[in-house]
């Protein structure tokens, strides 16, 4: 108990009342140190770790000093490196802003421009933005920053890591020359130091907590295993200790690992840049509210995420370097809590992991998996009891954005079981994809989407629909005891084939040697290149 209240720091009564209603009555250290100077309009340069209370530290002075905006001319700006962080800050500040008769809008990619331009047209006082989308709107004339007199740069070190420093400088150059600039970062070296030197005027420097994430507060484990064992080992660690974040290096890896963990009974959310903003928000909401115990994510997608009670950080794929190891690992062992950092190491990766250990200042042995090394936990694992749908709760594009492939979380499978209907709807950004529907009598299959001639299978087959589409569709039904598939592919026209027997007939059901005849006559089809960008 500090004995200091928000009122003592100069926070207006309406904001204090709202905070008290939310159960927040006393400020954290970073808030006590930075709010008084920020209230006076001074530039502030603060080094503080994620999860220390920075949002209110810069948000309360900003809302107190913010003036009402005219259409297209916001007066306060908060820059963040990721969509998730922008949305998180917006949600914290919006109820407080209402008390001051101010409006907050979050601006980031992955959503429709109209959703963000409509509020700007009315007049928005506080903009919380990612640099890329903000520059797009500026270029399109949707807003001007000439009246912005308060700028907050949050997670400045991660802005630098993600290559955003040049856009940030461009944005600052377009703001008022008399602005107040507040900067928060986990480190104040290299590019961040240059930003402070060039864009802040005699800033008050505040340092909270240790200069780096404390590696000593974490239980570091480096387990040797074959690649085929990683999901099983990760799942067992999660069952023992509970809420976990699993890091993969690629979008496809996130999707695959998420599927494998869900298949062994864990409730999983996945997060990567190939998902729509609605899907990303849904995944974060499930994990934050405790509706699932595992978040599988790429490094970039997980940056800026602040979730309490993470017991395990699991490096499914190796981090890029020691700095990335620290960033990932810093999601656990917060506020004095104990956390496990588990690296799933294949033997060829030992050298890279040994180098990372030296870079972060730890020295650990490489051992076979030993779950007794994990501390005892009160967590009791309960297998997911909700019925499995044909595809996970969030429809995904499988990590292949604009590659002509669309999958749901079960990779487009639709299995009709015992007279029940199964539906698999593939959605992806960009081109419209078709829908595959499987009405089962006894695993009977029927495909809908692209027009089909004779594309029904009524044998004891399994229906599977994976749609790849750029407009029309193609459907193949196989009879007999073989698997029935419906694959939608089109390059403009429609194409429909049925296989009545695996060994006879051409691809359009005609004897071999005859031309393929679709609904609109003869078509030629070029083989599509689905190689990864």
Coordinates of C-alpha atoms in Angstrom, one line a residue:
X1 CA 0.0 0.0 0.0
X2 CA 1.6 3.3 -1.1
X3 CA -0.9 5.6 0.5
X4 CA -0.9 7.7 -2.7
X5 CA -4.1 8.1 -4.6
X6 CA -4.8 9.1 -8.2
X7 CA -6.3 12.3 -6.9
X8 CA -2.9 13.1 -5.3
X9 CA -1.3 12.9 -8.7
X10 CA -3.7 15.5 -10.2
X11 CA -6.1 13.1 -12.0
X12 CA -9.5 14.7 -12.4
X13 CA -12.4 13.4 -10.2
X14 CA -14.4 11.9 -13.1
X15 CA -11.5 9.7 -14.0
X16 CA -10.8 8.8 -10.4
X17 CA -14.4 7.8 -9.9
X18 CA -14.4 5.5 -13.0
X19 CA -11.1 3.9 -11.9
X20 CA -12.5 3.2 -8.5
X21 CA -15.6 1.7 -10.1
X22 CA -13.2 -0.6 -11.9
X23 CA -11.5 -1.6 -8.7
X24 CA -8.4 0.5 -9.3
X25 CA -7.8 2.8 -6.3
X26 CA -4.0 3.1 -6.0
X27 CA -1.4 3.8 -8.7
X28 CA 1.5 1.5 -9.7
X29 CA 5.1 2.7 -9.5
X30 CA 5.3 3.7 -13.1
X31 CA 2.1 5.7 -12.8
X32 CA 3.2 7.5 -9.7
X33 CA 6.6 8.4 -11.3
X34 CA 5.3 9.6 -14.7
X35 CA 1.8 11.0 -14.3
X36 CA 2.8 14.3 -12.5
X37 CA 5.3 15.4 -15.2
X38 CA 3.0 14.3 -18.0
X39 CA 0.2 16.3 -16.4
X40 CA 2.4 19.4 -16.7
X41 CA 2.9 18.9 -20.4
X42 CA 6.5 17.8 -20.2
X43 CA 8.1 15.3 -22.5
X44 CA 8.6 11.9 -20.7
X45 CA 11.0 9.1 -21.6
X46 CA 10.2 6.1 -19.5
X47 CA 11.8 2.7 -19.5
X48 CA 9.4 0.2 -18.1
X49 CA 8.5 -3.5 -18.7
X50 CA 5.3 -4.7 -20.3
X51 CA 2.6 -5.3 -17.7
X52 CA 3.8 -2.5 -15.4
X53 CA 0.7 -0.3 -15.8
X54 CA 2.0 1.9 -18.7
X55 CA -1.4 2.4 -20.3
X56 CA -2.9 4.4 -17.5
X57 CA 0.5 6.1 -16.9
X58 CA 0.2 7.8 -20.3
X59 CA -3.5 7.5 -20.8
X60 CA -4.7 9.5 -17.7
X61 CA -2.5 12.6 -18.5
X62 CA -3.5 12.4 -22.2
X63 CA -7.2 12.3 -21.5
X64 CA -6.8 15.1 -18.9
X65 CA -5.0 17.4 -21.3
X66 CA -6.7 16.4 -24.6
X67 CA -8.8 19.1 -26.3
X68 CA -11.8 18.4 -28.5
X69 CA -11.1 17.7 -32.1
X70 CA -12.6 18.9 -35.4
X71 CA -13.5 16.5 -38.2
X72 CA -10.5 14.8 -39.7
X73 CA -8.2 16.6 -37.2
X74 CA -7.5 14.5 -34.1
X75 CA -5.6 16.2 -31.3
X76 CA -4.0 13.2 -29.5
X77 CA -2.2 10.2 -30.9
X78 CA -0.9 6.9 -29.5
X79 CA 1.3 4.8 -31.7
X80 CA 1.6 1.1 -31.1
X81 CA 3.5 -1.7 -33.0
X82 CA 0.6 -4.3 -33.2
X83 CA -3.1 -4.5 -33.8
X84 CA -3.7 -6.4 -30.5
X85 CA -1.9 -3.7 -28.5
X86 CA -3.8 -0.9 -30.2
X87 CA -7.1 -2.7 -29.5
X88 CA -6.1 -3.3 -25.9
X89 CA -5.2 0.3 -25.2
X90 CA -8.4 1.5 -26.9
X91 CA -10.5 -0.8 -24.7
X92 CA -8.8 0.5 -21.5
X93 CA -9.1 4.2 -22.4
X94 CA -12.6 4.3 -24.0
X95 CA -14.7 4.2 -20.8
X96 CA -12.4 6.8 -19.2
X97 CA -12.6 9.0 -22.3
X98 CA -16.5 8.9 -22.1
X99 CA -16.2 10.6 -18.7
X100 CA -14.3 13.4 -20.3
X101 CA -16.7 13.7 -23.3
X102 CA -13.9 12.4 -25.6
X103 CA -13.9 9.8 -28.4
X104 CA -11.2 7.2 -29.0
X105 CA -10.8 5.2 -32.2
X106 CA -8.3 2.4 -32.9
X107 CA -6.7 2.4 -36.4
X108 CA -4.9 -0.7 -37.7
X109 CA -4.7 -2.9 -40.8
X110 CA -6.8 -6.0 -41.4
X111 CA -10.1 -4.2 -41.1
X112 CA -12.3 -2.2 -43.5
X113 CA -11.2 1.4 -44.1
X114 CA -14.8 2.6 -43.7
X115 CA -15.0 1.4 -40.2
X116 CA -12.1 3.8 -39.3
X117 CA -12.8 6.7 -41.6
X118 CA -16.5 7.2 -40.5
X119 CA -15.5 8.3 -36.9
X120 CA -12.7 10.5 -38.3
X121 CA -15.2 12.3 -40.4
X122 CA -17.3 13.0 -37.3
X123 CA -14.3 14.1 -35.3
X124 CA -12.2 11.9 -33.1
X125 CA -10.1 13.3 -30.2
X126 CA -7.8 10.4 -29.5
X127 CA -6.4 8.1 -32.2
X128 CA -4.7 4.8 -31.2
X129 CA -2.9 3.6 -34.3
X130 CA -0.4 1.3 -35.9
X131 CA 2.0 3.2 -38.2
X132 CA 1.2 1.5 -41.5
X133 CA -2.5 2.0 -41.6
X134 CA -2.2 5.5 -40.2
X135 CA 0.1 6.5 -43.0
X136 CA -2.4 5.0 -45.5
X137 CA -5.2 7.1 -44.2
X138 CA -3.0 10.2 -44.2
X139 CA -2.1 9.6 -47.8
X140 CA -5.8 9.1 -48.7
X141 CA -6.7 12.4 -47.0
X142 CA -8.8 10.7 -44.4
X143 CA -7.1 12.7 -41.6
X144 CA -4.4 15.2 -40.9
X145 CA -2.1 15.3 -37.8
X146 CA -1.4 19.0 -37.9
X147 CA -3.5 19.6 -34.7
X148 CA -2.0 16.7 -32.8
X149 CA -0.3 18.2 -29.7
X150 CA 0.1 15.1 -27.6
X151 CA 1.9 12.0 -29.0
X152 CA 2.5 8.7 -27.1
X153 CA 4.9 6.1 -28.6
X154 CA 4.3 2.8 -26.8
X155 CA 6.7 -0.2 -27.0
X156 CA 9.3 1.9 -28.9
X157 CA 11.8 -0.9 -28.7
X158 CA 9.5 -3.2 -30.5
X159 CA 8.7 -0.5 -33.1
X160 CA 12.5 -0.7 -33.8
X161 CA 12.5 -4.5 -33.9
X162 CA 9.7 -4.5 -36.4
X163 CA 11.2 -1.9 -38.7
X164 CA 8.7 0.8 -37.9
X165 CA 11.2 3.6 -36.9
X166 CA 11.1 5.3 -40.3
X167 CA 7.3 5.4 -40.4
X168 CA 7.2 6.7 -36.8
X169 CA 9.5 9.5 -37.7
X170 CA 7.4 10.4 -40.7
X171 CA 4.3 10.5 -38.5
X172 CA 6.0 12.7 -35.9
X173 CA 7.2 15.1 -38.6
X174 CA 3.5 15.7 -39.6
X175 CA 2.4 16.5 -36.0
X176 CA 2.4 19.9 -34.4
X177 CA 5.9 21.2 -33.8
X178 CA 4.8 22.3 -30.3
X179 CA 3.5 18.8 -29.3
X180 CA 4.2 16.9 -26.1
X181 CA 6.0 13.6 -26.8
X182 CA 5.8 10.7 -24.4
X183 CA 7.8 7.6 -25.0
X184 CA 7.6 4.2 -23.3
X185 CA 10.1 1.4 -24.0
X186 CA 11.6 -1.7 -22.4
X187 CA 15.0 -0.5 -23.5
X188 CA 16.4 2.9 -24.2
X189 CA 19.4 2.1 -26.5
X190 CA 20.2 2.1 -30.2
X191 CA 17.4 3.4 -32.4
X192 CA 15.2 4.3 -29.4
X193 CA 18.0 6.5 -28.1
X194 CA 18.1 8.2 -31.5
X195 CA 14.4 8.8 -31.4
X196 CA 14.6 10.4 -28.0
X197 CA 17.4 12.6 -29.1
X198 CA 15.8 13.8 -32.3
X199 CA 12.1 14.0 -31.3
X200 CA 11.9 14.9 -27.6
X201 CA 12.7 18.2 -26.0
X202 CA 14.5 17.9 -22.6
X203 CA 12.5 14.8 -21.6
X204 CA 12.1 13.7 -18.0
X205 CA 13.7 10.3 -17.9
X206 CA 12.1 7.6 -15.7
X207 CA 13.4 4.0 -15.2
X208 CA 11.2 1.4 -13.6
X209 CA 12.3 -2.1 -12.7
X210 CA 15.4 -3.9 -14.0
X211 CA 16.9 -2.9 -17.3
X212 CA 16.2 -6.3 -18.8
X213 CA 13.8 -9.2 -18.3
X214 CA 15.1 -11.2 -15.4
X215 CA 16.0 -14.6 -16.6
X216 CA 16.7 -15.8 -13.0
X217 CA 13.0 -15.6 -12.1
X218 CA 12.2 -18.3 -14.7
X219 CA 12.6 -22.1 -14.7
X220 CA 14.5 -22.7 -18.0
X221 CA 14.3 -26.2 -19.4
X222 CA 15.9 -27.4 -22.7
X223 CA 14.5 -30.8 -23.6
X224 CA 15.9 -32.9 -26.3
X225 CA 13.5 -34.8 -28.5
X226 CA 12.6 -35.8 -32.0
X227 CA 10.4 -33.4 -34.0
X228 CA 7.5 -35.9 -34.1
X229 CA 7.3 -35.8 -30.2
X230 CA 7.1 -32.1 -29.8
X231 CA 3.3 -31.7 -29.7
X232 CA 2.8 -34.6 -27.3
X233 CA 5.5 -33.3 -24.9
X234 CA 4.1 -29.7 -25.1
X235 CA 0.6 -31.0 -24.4
X236 CA 1.8 -32.9 -21.3
X237 CA 3.5 -29.8 -19.9
X238 CA 0.4 -27.8 -20.5
X239 CA -1.8 -30.4 -18.8
X240 CA 0.4 -30.3 -15.7
X241 CA 0.8 -26.5 -15.4
X242 CA -2.1 -24.8 -17.2
X243 CA -2.2 -21.6 -19.2
X244 CA 0.6 -21.5 -21.8
X245 CA 1.8 -19.7 -24.9
X246 CA 3.4 -21.8 -27.6
X247 CA 5.7 -20.0 -30.1
X248 CA 6.1 -21.1 -33.7
X249 CA 8.1 -19.4 -36.4
X250 CA 5.6 -19.6 -39.3
X251 CA 1.9 -19.2 -39.8
X252 CA 1.6 -22.7 -41.2
X253 CA 3.4 -24.0 -38.1
X254 CA 0.9 -22.2 -35.9
X255 CA -2.0 -23.8 -37.7
X256 CA -0.5 -27.3 -37.6
X257 CA 0.6 -27.2 -34.0
X258 CA -2.8 -25.8 -33.0
X259 CA -4.5 -28.7 -34.7
X260 CA -2.3 -31.2 -33.1
X261 CA -2.8 -29.8 -29.6
X262 CA -6.5 -29.6 -30.1
X263 CA -6.5 -33.2 -31.3
X264 CA -5.1 -34.4 -27.9
X265 CA -7.9 -32.6 -26.0
X266 CA -6.6 -29.1 -25.3
X267 CA -8.6 -26.0 -25.8
X268 CA -6.6 -23.9 -28.2
X269 CA -6.5 -20.4 -29.8
X270 CA -4.2 -19.5 -32.6
X271 CA -2.8 -16.1 -33.5
X272 CA -0.8 -15.0 -36.6
X273 CA -0.8 -12.4 -39.3
X274 CA -2.7 -14.4 -41.8
X275 CA -6.0 -14.2 -39.8
X276 CA -8.5 -11.5 -40.2
X277 CA -8.8 -8.9 -37.4
X278 CA -12.0 -10.5 -36.2
X279 CA -10.4 -13.9 -35.9
X280 CA -7.4 -12.4 -34.0
X281 CA -9.7 -10.5 -31.6
X282 CA -11.7 -13.7 -31.0
X283 CA -8.5 -15.7 -30.3
X284 CA -7.2 -13.1 -27.9
X285 CA -10.5 -12.8 -26.2
X286 CA -10.8 -16.6 -25.6
X287 CA -7.3 -16.8 -24.2
X288 CA -7.5 -13.6 -22.0
X289 CA -10.9 -14.6 -20.5
X290 CA -9.7 -18.2 -19.8
X291 CA -11.9 -19.9 -22.3
X292 CA -8.9 -21.8 -23.6
X293 CA -5.6 -22.6 -21.9
X294 CA -3.2 -22.5 -24.9
X295 CA -2.3 -19.7 -27.3
X296 CA -0.2 -20.8 -30.3
X297 CA 1.3 -17.7 -31.9
X298 CA 4.1 -16.3 -34.1
X299 CA 6.5 -13.9 -32.5
X300 CA 5.2 -10.8 -34.3
X301 CA 1.5 -11.5 -33.6
X302 CA 2.2 -12.0 -29.9
X303 CA 4.2 -8.8 -29.4
X304 CA 2.7 -6.4 -26.9
X305 CA 0.3 -9.1 -25.5
X306 CA -0.1 -8.7 -21.8
X307 CA -1.9 -11.6 -20.2
X308 CA -1.7 -12.5 -16.5
X309 CA -1.2 -16.0 -15.2
X310 CA 0.8 -17.5 -18.0
X311 CA 2.5 -20.6 -16.5
X312 CA 4.5 -21.9 -19.4
X313 CA 6.2 -20.3 -22.4
X314 CA 7.1 -23.1 -24.9
X315 CA 9.6 -22.5 -27.7
X316 CA 8.2 -25.0 -30.1
X317 CA 10.4 -23.6 -32.8
X318 CA 13.7 -21.9 -32.0
X319 CA 13.7 -18.1 -31.5
X320 CA 15.7 -16.1 -33.9
X321 CA 18.3 -15.0 -31.3
X322 CA 18.8 -14.3 -27.6
X323 CA 16.8 -11.1 -27.8
X324 CA 13.8 -12.9 -29.3
X325 CA 14.3 -15.6 -26.5
X326 CA 13.9 -12.8 -23.9
X327 CA 10.9 -11.3 -25.6
X328 CA 9.1 -14.6 -25.8
X329 CA 10.1 -15.7 -22.3
X330 CA 9.0 -12.4 -20.8
X331 CA 5.3 -13.5 -21.1
X332 CA 5.7 -15.6 -18.0
X333 CA 7.1 -15.0 -14.4
X334 CA 5.6 -11.6 -14.1
X335 CA 5.1 -9.6 -10.9
X336 CA 7.2 -12.0 -8.9
X337 CA 5.4 -15.1 -10.1
X338 CA 7.2 -18.3 -11.1
X339 CA 7.1 -19.4 -14.7
X340 CA 8.5 -22.1 -16.9
X341 CA 10.3 -21.6 -20.2
X342 CA 10.5 -24.8 -22.1
X343 CA 12.6 -25.2 -25.3
X344 CA 11.8 -28.2 -27.4
X345 CA 15.2 -29.0 -28.9
X346 CA 16.1 -31.2 -31.8
X347 CA 19.7 -32.4 -31.7
X348 CA 20.8 -30.3 -34.7
X349 CA 19.5 -27.2 -32.9
X350 CA 21.7 -27.6 -29.8
X351 CA 24.4 -25.3 -31.1
X352 CA 22.0 -22.5 -31.8
X353 CA 20.3 -22.8 -28.4
X354 CA 23.7 -22.9 -26.7
X355 CA 24.5 -19.6 -28.4
X356 CA 21.2 -18.1 -27.2
X357 CA 22.0 -19.2 -23.6
X358 CA 25.2 -17.3 -23.7
X359 CA 23.5 -14.2 -25.1
X360 CA 20.8 -14.1 -22.4
X361 CA 23.3 -15.1 -19.6
X362 CA 22.0 -18.5 -18.5
X363 CA 23.7 -21.9 -18.6
X364 CA 21.4 -25.0 -18.7
X365 CA 21.8 -28.6 -19.6
X366 CA 20.1 -30.3 -22.5
X367 CA 18.2 -33.2 -21.1
X368 CA 15.4 -35.6 -22.1
X369 CA 11.9 -34.5 -21.1
X370 CA 11.4 -34.8 -17.4
X371 CA 8.0 -33.5 -16.1
X372 CA 9.2 -33.7 -12.5
X373 CA 11.4 -30.7 -13.4
X374 CA 8.2 -28.7 -13.6
X375 CA 7.1 -27.2 -10.2
X376 CA 3.9 -28.4 -8.6
X377 CA 0.8 -26.5 -9.7
X378 CA -2.8 -26.2 -8.4
X379 CA -4.0 -26.5 -12.0
X380 CA -6.3 -29.5 -12.7
X381 CA -6.6 -30.4 -16.4
X382 CA -10.1 -31.0 -17.7
X383 CA -10.3 -32.2 -21.3
X384 CA -12.4 -30.0 -23.5
X385 CA -16.0 -31.3 -23.2
X386 CA -17.7 -29.1 -25.8
X387 CA -18.6 -31.0 -28.9
X388 CA -16.1 -30.8 -31.7
X389 CA -17.3 -29.0 -34.7
X390 CA -16.2 -29.7 -38.3
X391 CA -13.6 -27.0 -38.0
X392 CA -12.6 -25.0 -35.0
X393 CA -14.4 -22.1 -33.5
X394 CA -12.4 -19.6 -35.5
X395 CA -12.5 -20.1 -39.3
X396 CA -9.0 -19.6 -40.6
X397 CA -7.4 -19.4 -44.0
X398 CA -4.8 -21.9 -42.9
X399 CA -2.0 -19.4 -42.9
X400 CA -1.9 -18.9 -46.6
X401 CA -3.0 -15.4 -47.3
X402 CA -4.0 -14.7 -50.9
X403 CA -2.6 -17.9 -52.2
X404 CA -5.8 -19.2 -53.6
X405 CA -6.3 -21.7 -50.8
X406 CA -9.0 -21.5 -48.2
X407 CA -9.3 -23.8 -45.2
X408 CA -11.2 -23.9 -42.0
X409 CA -9.4 -25.0 -38.8
X410 CA -9.9 -28.6 -39.6
X411 CA -8.3 -28.1 -43.0
X412 CA -11.6 -28.1 -44.8
X413 CA -12.8 -31.5 -43.7
X414 CA -16.5 -32.2 -43.4
X415 CA -17.5 -35.6 -42.1
X416 CA -21.2 -36.6 -42.1
X417 CA -21.8 -38.9 -39.2
X418 CA -24.8 -41.2 -38.7
X419 CA -27.4 -39.2 -40.5
X420 CA -26.3 -35.8 -39.2
X421 CA -25.3 -33.0 -41.4
X422 CA -21.8 -31.6 -41.5
X423 CA -20.9 -28.4 -43.2
X424 CA -17.5 -27.0 -43.9
X425 CA -17.3 -23.4 -45.1
X426 CA -13.9 -22.3 -46.2
X427 CA -13.4 -18.5 -46.0
X428 CA -10.4 -16.5 -47.0
X429 CA -9.6 -12.9 -47.6
X430 CA -9.5 -11.7 -51.2
X431 CA -11.3 -14.1 -53.5
X432 CA -14.6 -15.7 -52.8
X433 CA -14.3 -19.4 -52.0
X434 CA -17.0 -22.1 -52.3
X435 CA -18.8 -24.1 -49.7
X436 CA -18.7 -27.8 -49.4
X437 CA -21.7 -29.5 -47.8
X438 CA -21.8 -33.2 -46.8
X439 CA -25.2 -34.7 -46.1
X440 CA -24.6 -38.1 -44.5
X441 CA -26.9 -41.0 -44.7
X442 CA -24.3 -43.5 -43.7
X443 CA -21.3 -41.3 -44.5
X444 CA -22.8 -40.4 -47.8
X445 CA -21.2 -37.5 -49.5
X446 CA -22.7 -34.7 -51.7
X447 CA -20.8 -31.7 -52.9
X448 CA -22.2 -28.2 -53.5
X449 CA -20.5 -25.1 -54.7
X450 CA -19.2 -25.3 -58.2
X451 CA -21.8 -26.9 -60.4
X452 CA -21.5 -30.7 -60.5
X453 CA -22.6 -33.3 -63.0
X454 CA -22.9 -36.7 -61.4
X455 CA -20.8 -35.5 -58.4
X456 CA -22.6 -37.6 -55.8
X457 CA -21.2 -40.3 -53.7
X458 CA -23.6 -42.6 -51.8
X459 CA -21.2 -45.3 -50.8
X460 CA -19.6 -45.7 -47.4
X461 CA -17.1 -43.0 -48.1
X462 CA -15.9 -40.1 -46.0
X463 CA -16.8 -36.7 -47.3
X464 CA -14.1 -34.1 -47.4
X465 CA -14.3 -30.7 -48.9
X466 CA -11.3 -28.5 -49.3
X467 CA -12.0 -25.4 -51.4
X468 CA -9.5 -23.6 -53.5
X469 CA -11.3 -20.9 -55.5
X470 CA -10.8 -17.8 -57.5
X471 CA -14.5 -17.5 -58.6
X472 CA -16.0 -20.7 -59.8
X473 CA -15.6 -24.2 -58.6
X474 CA -14.7 -27.8 -59.4
X475 CA -16.2 -30.8 -57.7
X476 CA -15.2 -34.4 -57.9
X477 CA -17.3 -37.2 -56.4
X478 CA -15.9 -40.7 -56.1
X479 CA -18.2 -43.7 -55.6
X480 CA -17.5 -47.1 -54.2
X481 CA -15.5 -47.6 -51.1
X482 CA -13.0 -44.9 -51.8
X483 CA -12.8 -41.5 -50.2
X484 CA -15.2 -38.8 -51.6
X485 CA -13.6 -35.4 -52.1
X486 CA -15.0 -32.1 -53.3
X487 CA -12.2 -29.8 -54.4
X488 CA -13.2 -26.3 -55.7
X489 CA -10.7 -24.9 -58.1
X490 CA -11.5 -22.5 -60.8
X491 CA -9.8 -20.2 -63.2
X492 CA -12.8 -18.2 -64.4
X493 CA -15.1 -20.9 -65.8
X494 CA -16.6 -23.8 -64.0
X495 CA -15.5 -27.4 -64.2
X496 CA -17.2 -30.5 -63.0
X497 CA -16.0 -34.1 -63.0
X498 CA -17.2 -37.3 -61.5
X499 CA -15.3 -40.5 -61.0
X500 CA -17.6 -43.5 -61.2
X501 CA -14.7 -45.9 -61.0
X502 CA -11.1 -45.4 -60.1
X503 CA -9.8 -47.4 -63.0
X504 CA -12.0 -46.4 -65.9
X505 CA -13.3 -43.3 -67.5
X506 CA -11.6 -39.9 -68.0
X507 CA -11.6 -37.1 -65.5
X508 CA -15.0 -35.9 -66.8
X509 CA -16.6 -39.3 -66.6
X510 CA -16.0 -40.0 -70.3
X511 CA -13.8 -42.8 -71.6
X512 CA -10.1 -42.0 -71.7
X513 CA -9.0 -40.2 -74.8
X514 CA -12.1 -38.1 -75.1
X515 CA -12.0 -34.4 -74.4
X516 CA -13.0 -33.0 -71.0
X517 CA -16.4 -31.3 -71.3
X518 CA -17.5 -28.9 -68.5
X519 CA -20.7 -26.9 -68.1
X520 CA -19.5 -24.2 -70.5
X521 CA -17.7 -26.3 -73.1
X522 CA -14.0 -27.0 -73.5
X523 CA -11.7 -25.3 -71.1
X524 CA -8.0 -25.4 -70.6
X525 CA -6.5 -25.2 -67.2
X526 CA -3.1 -24.0 -66.2
X527 CA -1.5 -25.6 -63.2
X528 CA -1.5 -23.1 -60.3
X529 CA 1.6 -22.4 -58.4
X530 CA 0.9 -22.6 -54.7
X531 CA 4.5 -22.2 -53.6
X532 CA 4.9 -20.2 -50.5
X533 CA 5.8 -16.5 -50.8

